[in-house]
CSV table of C-alpha atoms and ligand atoms in Angstrom, one decimal:
chain,number,residue,atom,x,y,z
A,1,UNK,CA,-2.0,-0.3,19.4
A,2,UNK,CA,-3.7,1.2,16.3
A,3,UNK,CA,-3.2,-1.0,13.3
A,4,UNK,CA,-3.7,1.9,10.9
A,5,UNK,CA,-0.6,3.8,11.9
A,6,UNK,CA,1.5,1.6,14.1
A,7,UNK,CA,4.0,-0.3,12.0
A,8,UNK,CA,7.0,-2.5,12.6
A,9,UNK,CA,8.2,-2.5,9.0
A,10,UNK,CA,8.5,-0.4,5.9
A,11,UNK,CA,9.7,-1.1,2.4
A,12,UNK,CA,11.3,1.7,0.3
A,13,UNK,CA,13.1,1.5,-3.1
A,14,UNK,CA,16.2,3.5,-4.0
A,15,UNK,CA,15.5,6.1,-6.8
A,16,UNK,CA,16.8,5.1,-10.2
A,17,UNK,CA,18.7,7.5,-12.4
A,18,UNK,CA,15.9,7.1,-14.9
A,19,UNK,CA,13.7,9.0,-12.4
A,20,UNK,CA,14.3,12.1,-14.6
A,21,UNK,CA,11.8,10.4,-17.0
A,22,UNK,CA,9.2,9.8,-14.3
A,23,UNK,CA,5.5,10.5,-15.1
A,24,UNK,CA,4.2,14.0,-14.3
A,25,UNK,CA,1.0,15.8,-14.9
A,26,UNK,CA,2.7,19.2,-15.6
A,27,UNK,CA,6.3,19.4,-16.6
A,28,UNK,CA,8.1,21.8,-14.3
A,29,UNK,CA,11.5,20.3,-15.1
A,30,UNK,CA,13.2,17.0,-14.4
A,31,UNK,CA,14.0,16.1,-10.8
A,32,UNK,CA,17.6,16.5,-9.7
A,33,UNK,CA,18.8,13.0,-9.0
A,34,UNK,CA,21.3,13.8,-6.2
A,35,UNK,CA,18.8,16.0,-4.4
A,36,UNK,CA,16.1,13.3,-4.7
A,37,UNK,CA,18.5,10.8,-3.2
A,38,UNK,CA,19.3,13.1,-0.2
A,39,UNK,CA,15.6,13.6,0.5
A,40,UNK,CA,15.0,9.9,0.2
A,41,UNK,CA,17.8,9.2,2.7
A,42,UNK,CA,16.2,11.7,5.1
A,43,UNK,CA,12.8,10.0,4.7
A,44,UNK,CA,14.2,6.5,5.4
A,45,UNK,CA,16.0,7.9,8.5
A,46,UNK,CA,12.7,9.4,9.8
A,47,UNK,CA,11.0,6.0,9.4
A,48,UNK,CA,13.9,4.2,11.1
A,49,UNK,CA,13.9,6.8,14.0
A,50,UNK,CA,10.6,5.3,15.1
A,51,UNK,CA,12.2,1.9,15.6
A,52,UNK,CA,10.8,0.3,12.4
A,53,UNK,CA,12.7,-2.1,10.3
A,54,UNK,CA,13.1,-0.6,6.8
A,55,UNK,CA,13.9,-2.7,3.8
A,56,UNK,CA,15.6,-0.7,1.1
A,57,UNK,CA,15.3,-2.4,-2.3
A,58,UNK,CA,17.6,-1.8,-5.2
A,59,UNK,CA,16.8,0.8,-7.8
A,60,UNK,CA,15.1,-0.4,-11.0
A,61,UNK,CA,16.4,1.6,-14.0
A,62,UNK,CA,13.7,0.1,-16.3
A,63,UNK,CA,10.9,1.6,-14.1
A,64,UNK,CA,11.5,5.4,-13.7
A,65,UNK,CA,8.7,5.7,-11.1
A,66,UNK,CA,9.6,2.7,-9.1
A,67,UNK,CA,10.8,4.7,-6.1
A,68,UNK,CA,7.0,5.3,-5.5
A,69,UNK,CA,6.6,1.8,-4.0
A,70,UNK,CA,3.2,2.5,-2.5
A,71,UNK,CA,1.4,2.2,-5.8
A,72,UNK,CA,2.6,-1.4,-6.3
A,73,UNK,CA,1.0,-3.1,-3.2
A,74,UNK,CA,-1.4,-2.8,-0.3
A,75,UNK,CA,0.0,-4.1,3.0
A,76,UNK,CA,-2.3,-5.1,5.8
A,77,UNK,CA,-1.7,-7.1,8.9
A,78,UNK,CA,-3.4,-10.2,7.5
A,79,UNK,CA,-1.8,-10.2,4.1
A,80,UNK,CA,-0.5,-8.2,1.2
A,81,UNK,CA,-2.2,-7.4,-2.1
A,82,UNK,CA,-0.1,-6.9,-5.3
A,83,UNK,CA,-1.8,-4.0,-7.2
A,84,UNK,CA,-2.3,-3.6,-10.9
A,85,UNK,CA,-1.2,0.0,-11.7
A,86,UNK,CA,-3.2,1.9,-14.2
A,87,UNK,CA,-0.2,3.7,-15.7
A,88,UNK,CA,1.1,1.3,-18.4
A,89,UNK,CA,4.8,2.2,-17.7
A,90,UNK,CA,4.2,1.2,-14.1
A,91,UNK,CA,2.5,-2.2,-14.6
A,92,UNK,CA,5.7,-4.2,-14.3
A,93,UNK,CA,6.5,-2.7,-10.8
A,94,UNK,CA,3.9,-4.9,-9.2
A,95,UNK,CA,5.6,-8.1,-10.4
A,96,UNK,CA,8.9,-6.8,-8.9
A,97,UNK,CA,7.3,-6.2,-5.6
A,98,UNK,CA,5.5,-9.6,-5.3
A,99,UNK,CA,8.5,-11.8,-4.3
A,100,UNK,CA,9.6,-9.2,-1.7
A,101,UNK,CA,6.2,-9.4,-0.1
A,102,UNK,CA,6.3,-13.2,-0.2
A,103,UNK,CA,9.4,-13.2,2.1
A,104,UNK,CA,7.4,-11.1,4.7
A,105,UNK,CA,3.8,-12.5,4.4
A,106,UNK,CA,2.2,-15.9,4.4
A,107,UNK,CA,-0.7,-14.6,2.4
A,108,UNK,CA,0.0,-12.6,-0.7
A,109,UNK,CA,-2.9,-11.9,-3.0
A,110,UNK,CA,-2.9,-10.3,-6.4
A,111,UNK,CA,-5.2,-8.1,-8.5
A,112,UNK,CA,-5.3,-10.3,-11.5
A,113,UNK,CA,-8.5,-9.4,-13.4
A,114,UNK,CA,-8.9,-6.7,-16.1
A,115,UNK,CA,-9.2,-3.8,-13.6
A,116,UNK,CA,-6.6,-1.4,-12.4
A,117,UNK,CA,-5.8,-0.1,-9.0
A,118,UNK,CA,-2.8,1.8,-7.4
A,119,UNK,CA,-1.9,2.0,-3.8
A,120,UNK,CA,-2.0,5.8,-3.8
A,121,UNK,CA,-5.8,5.7,-4.2
A,122,UNK,CA,-6.2,3.6,-1.0
A,123,UNK,CA,-6.5,5.2,2.5
A,124,UNK,CA,-6.6,2.6,5.3
A,125,UNK,CA,-8.2,3.9,8.5
A,126,UNK,CA,-8.8,2.2,11.7
A,127,UNK,CA,-12.3,1.1,10.8
A,128,UNK,CA,-12.4,0.8,7.0
A,129,UNK,CA,-10.5,1.0,3.7
A,130,UNK,CA,-11.4,4.0,1.5
A,131,UNK,CA,-10.6,3.7,-2.2
A,132,UNK,CA,-10.9,6.6,-4.7
A,133,UNK,CA,-11.5,5.8,-8.3
A,134,UNK,CA,-9.2,7.9,-10.4
A,135,UNK,CA,-7.5,7.9,-13.8
A,136,UNK,CA,-5.4,5.1,-12.3
A,137,UNK,CA,-8.0,3.1,-10.4
A,138,UNK,CA,-11.2,1.8,-11.9
A,139,UNK,CA,-14.4,0.1,-10.6
A,140,UNK,CA,-13.2,-3.4,-11.6
A,141,UNK,CA,-9.9,-3.0,-9.6
A,142,UNK,CA,-11.8,-1.7,-6.6
A,143,UNK,CA,-14.2,-4.6,-6.8
A,144,UNK,CA,-11.4,-7.2,-6.9
A,145,UNK,CA,-9.7,-5.5,-3.9
A,146,UNK,CA,-13.0,-5.5,-2.0
A,147,UNK,CA,-13.3,-9.3,-2.5
A,148,UNK,CA,-9.8,-9.9,-1.2
A,149,UNK,CA,-10.0,-7.6,1.9
A,150,UNK,CA,-13.5,-8.7,2.9
A,151,UNK,CA,-12.0,-12.2,3.5
A,152,UNK,CA,-9.7,-10.5,6.0
A,153,UNK,CA,-12.6,-8.8,7.7
A,154,UNK,CA,-12.3,-5.3,6.3
A,155,UNK,CA,-15.0,-3.1,4.9
A,156,UNK,CA,-14.2,-1.1,1.8
A,157,UNK,CA,-15.8,2.1,0.7
A,158,UNK,CA,-15.6,3.2,-2.9
A,159,UNK,CA,-15.2,6.9,-3.4
A,160,UNK,CA,-14.1,9.3,-6.2
A,161,UNK,CA,-10.8,11.0,-6.3
A,162,UNK,CA,-11.4,14.7,-7.3
A,163,UNK,CA,-10.9,15.4,-11.1
A,164,UNK,CA,-7.4,16.4,-12.0
A,165,UNK,CA,-6.0,14.9,-8.8
A,166,UNK,CA,-3.6,12.0,-9.4
A,167,UNK,CA,-4.5,9.8,-6.4
A,168,UNK,CA,-7.0,9.9,-3.6
A,169,UNK,CA,-4.2,10.3,-1.1
A,170,UNK,CA,-2.7,13.2,-3.0
A,171,UNK,CA,-5.4,15.1,-1.1
A,172,UNK,CA,-5.6,13.4,2.3
A,173,UNK,CA,-3.7,11.4,5.0
A,174,UNK,CA,-4.6,9.6,8.1
A,175,UNK,CA,-3.4,11.3,11.3
A,176,UNK,CA,-4.8,9.0,14.0
A,177,UNK,CA,-7.7,6.5,14.6
A,178,UNK,CA,-10.3,9.2,14.0
A,179,UNK,CA,-8.6,12.1,12.3
A,180,UNK,CA,-7.6,12.8,8.7
A,181,UNK,CA,-5.7,15.7,7.1
A,182,UNK,CA,-7.6,16.7,3.9
A,183,UNK,CA,-7.8,19.4,1.4
A,184,UNK,CA,-11.0,21.3,1.6
A,185,UNK,CA,-11.9,20.2,-2.0
A,186,UNK,CA,-11.8,16.5,-1.1
A,187,UNK,CA,-13.5,17.0,2.3
A,188,UNK,CA,-16.3,18.9,0.5
A,189,UNK,CA,-17.3,15.6,-1.2
A,190,UNK,CA,-18.5,14.4,2.2
A,191,UNK,CA,-16.2,11.3,2.2
A,192,UNK,CA,-14.9,11.9,5.7
A,193,UNK,CA,-18.3,12.1,7.5
A,194,UNK,CA,-17.8,10.5,10.9
A,195,UNK,CA,-14.1,11.5,11.0
A,196,UNK,CA,-12.4,14.6,12.5
A,197,UNK,CA,-10.9,16.5,9.7
A,198,UNK,CA,-8.0,19.0,9.8
A,199,UNK,CA,-7.8,21.0,6.6
A,200,UNK,CA,-4.6,21.9,4.9
A,201,UNK,CA,-4.0,25.6,5.3
A,202,UNK,CA,-4.9,28.1,2.6
A,203,UNK,CA,-2.5,27.7,-0.4
A,204,UNK,CA,-0.9,24.6,1.0
A,205,UNK,CA,-3.0,21.8,-0.5
A,206,UNK,CA,0.2,20.3,-1.9
A,207,UNK,CA,1.1,19.0,1.6
A,208,UNK,CA,-2.1,16.9,2.1
A,209,UNK,CA,-0.1,13.8,1.4
A,210,UNK,CA,1.7,13.1,4.7
A,211,UNK,CA,2.0,9.9,6.6
A,212,UNK,CA,1.3,9.0,10.2
A,213,UNK,CA,4.1,6.5,11.0
A,214,UNK,CA,4.2,5.4,14.6
A,215,UNK,CA,4.8,8.5,16.8
A,216,UNK,CA,5.5,10.8,13.8
A,217,UNK,CA,3.6,12.7,11.2
A,218,UNK,CA,6.0,12.9,8.3
A,219,UNK,CA,5.2,15.8,6.0
A,220,UNK,CA,6.9,17.6,3.1
A,221,UNK,CA,8.8,20.7,4.1
A,222,UNK,CA,7.7,24.2,3.0
A,223,UNK,CA,4.2,24.2,4.3
A,224,UNK,CA,4.6,26.2,7.6
A,225,UNK,CA,0.9,27.0,8.2
A,226,UNK,CA,-0.2,23.4,8.0
A,227,UNK,CA,2.8,22.2,10.0
A,228,UNK,CA,1.8,24.7,12.7
A,229,UNK,CA,-1.8,23.5,12.7
A,230,UNK,CA,-0.6,19.9,13.2
A,231,UNK,CA,1.9,20.9,15.9
A,232,UNK,CA,-0.9,22.7,17.7
A,233,UNK,CA,-3.1,19.7,17.4
A,234,UNK,CA,-0.5,17.7,19.3
A,235,UNK,CA,1.2,15.7,16.5
A,236,UNK,CA,5.0,15.2,16.4
A,237,UNK,CA,5.8,16.6,13.0
A,238,UNK,CA,8.9,15.8,11.0
A,239,UNK,CA,9.4,17.7,7.7
A,240,UNK,CA,11.3,16.1,4.8
A,241,UNK,CA,12.4,17.9,1.6
A,242,UNK,CA,10.1,16.9,-1.3
A,243,UNK,CA,10.9,19.4,-4.0
A,244,UNK,CA,12.1,16.7,-6.5
A,245,UNK,CA,9.4,14.1,-5.8
A,246,UNK,CA,6.8,16.8,-6.1
A,247,UNK,CA,8.0,17.4,-9.7
A,248,UNK,CA,6.7,13.9,-10.4
A,249,UNK,CA,3.5,14.4,-8.3
A,250,UNK,CA,4.9,12.3,-5.5
A,251,UNK,CA,4.6,12.9,-1.8
A,252,UNK,CA,5.3,11.2,1.5
A,253,UNK,CA,3.0,8.2,1.3
A,254,UNK,CA,4.2,7.0,-2.1
A,255,UNK,CA,7.8,6.5,-1.0
A,256,UNK,CA,7.0,3.6,1.3
A,257,UNK,CA,4.9,0.6,2.1
A,258,UNK,CA,4.1,0.5,5.8
A,259,UNK,CA,3.0,-2.5,7.7
A,260,UNK,CA,3.2,-5.0,10.5
A,261,UNK,CA,3.0,-8.5,9.0
A,262,UNK,CA,1.7,-11.5,11.0
A,263,UNK,CA,3.7,-14.3,9.4
B,1,CIR,C1,3.1,8.6,-11.1
B,1,CIR,O1,2.6,9.5,-11.8
B,1,CIR,O2,2.7,7.5,-11.0
B,1,CIR,C2,4.3,9.0,-10.3
B,1,CIR,N1,5.1,10.0,-11.0
B,1,CIR,C3,3.9,9.5,-8.9
B,1,CIR,C4,3.3,8.5,-8.1
B,1,CIR,C5,2.9,9.0,-6.7
B,1,CIR,N2,2.3,8.0,-6.0
B,1,CIR,C6,1.5,8.1,-4.9
B,1,CIR,O3,1.1,9.3,-4.6
B,1,CIR,N3,1.1,7.1,-4.3
C-alpha cells in the first residue's frame, strides 16, 4: 500500500462563523457561511466514503482560517510535526492542533525555532518530501522540518513556490506513487523531474489543489477539462463545491490532515 495516499484517518475542523474574516489575497467578497458548511459536509462525506475514520474538531471562532487544518501540522506514519504558520493570525492554530495529534501519535514533534512553515507548502510523495518556500514558509522553518523528518528516514527537497502563489500545493497535488497534477507554471520550474506530470487544463489552474485520498481523487467542482483528463487517465474523480473556500484561497488539501498513524 502506498503511504503517500493510502490513509486510515483524517482530521477536519468545522468552519467558524468568523470565517467571513478569513485571510485572502484578493477580496472577491466574504464566503457564505451556510454554503461553506454544505461544501465542508460533502468533503467529509467523500473522505469517509473511502472507509477512513474522520475526526471532526469543533469550530474555533478566534481563528477565522482554522478550517484549513492542513497548515497547522504535517502527519506522517512515524509521527506528526506541529507547524509554525507564517501568517500571524494563524500562529495559534498550531497549539490547538498539538493535543489532538498527541491522542493519535506516540511521536509529536514541533517547529519551535524562529522559522515559519505551513502545511500547504509541503507535498509528501512516495519517495520524498517537497517543500516550497513562500511568503508563509522560510528557510529556517524548512531546515527545522528537515532535521525532524530525516530522523524518520525521509529525504526533503527545498523548492520555491512561484511568486504570488499562496502555497506550493496551491499549484500541485499528488495523484499516485509517480504522478503529480501541476500547473504548467510550477512544472516549468523543473521541480517534478523524475515524476509523471499531468497539467491542469488551459484556464483551470485553480483546480491544481486536489487530493488523492485512498481510491479517490477529490477535486473542486467547476473544472471540467481537468476532470476529464484525470478521468481519462484512470482516476476515480469526485468533485466537491469549493466556491466559498476559494474566496479565501483554500482548496481541497487545506481542509484535512490525512494520515495512518502507527501508535
Ligand atoms: C490563508 O490564507 O491562510 C487561508 N485563507 C487559506 C489557507 C489555505 N491552505 C492551504 O492551501 N493549505
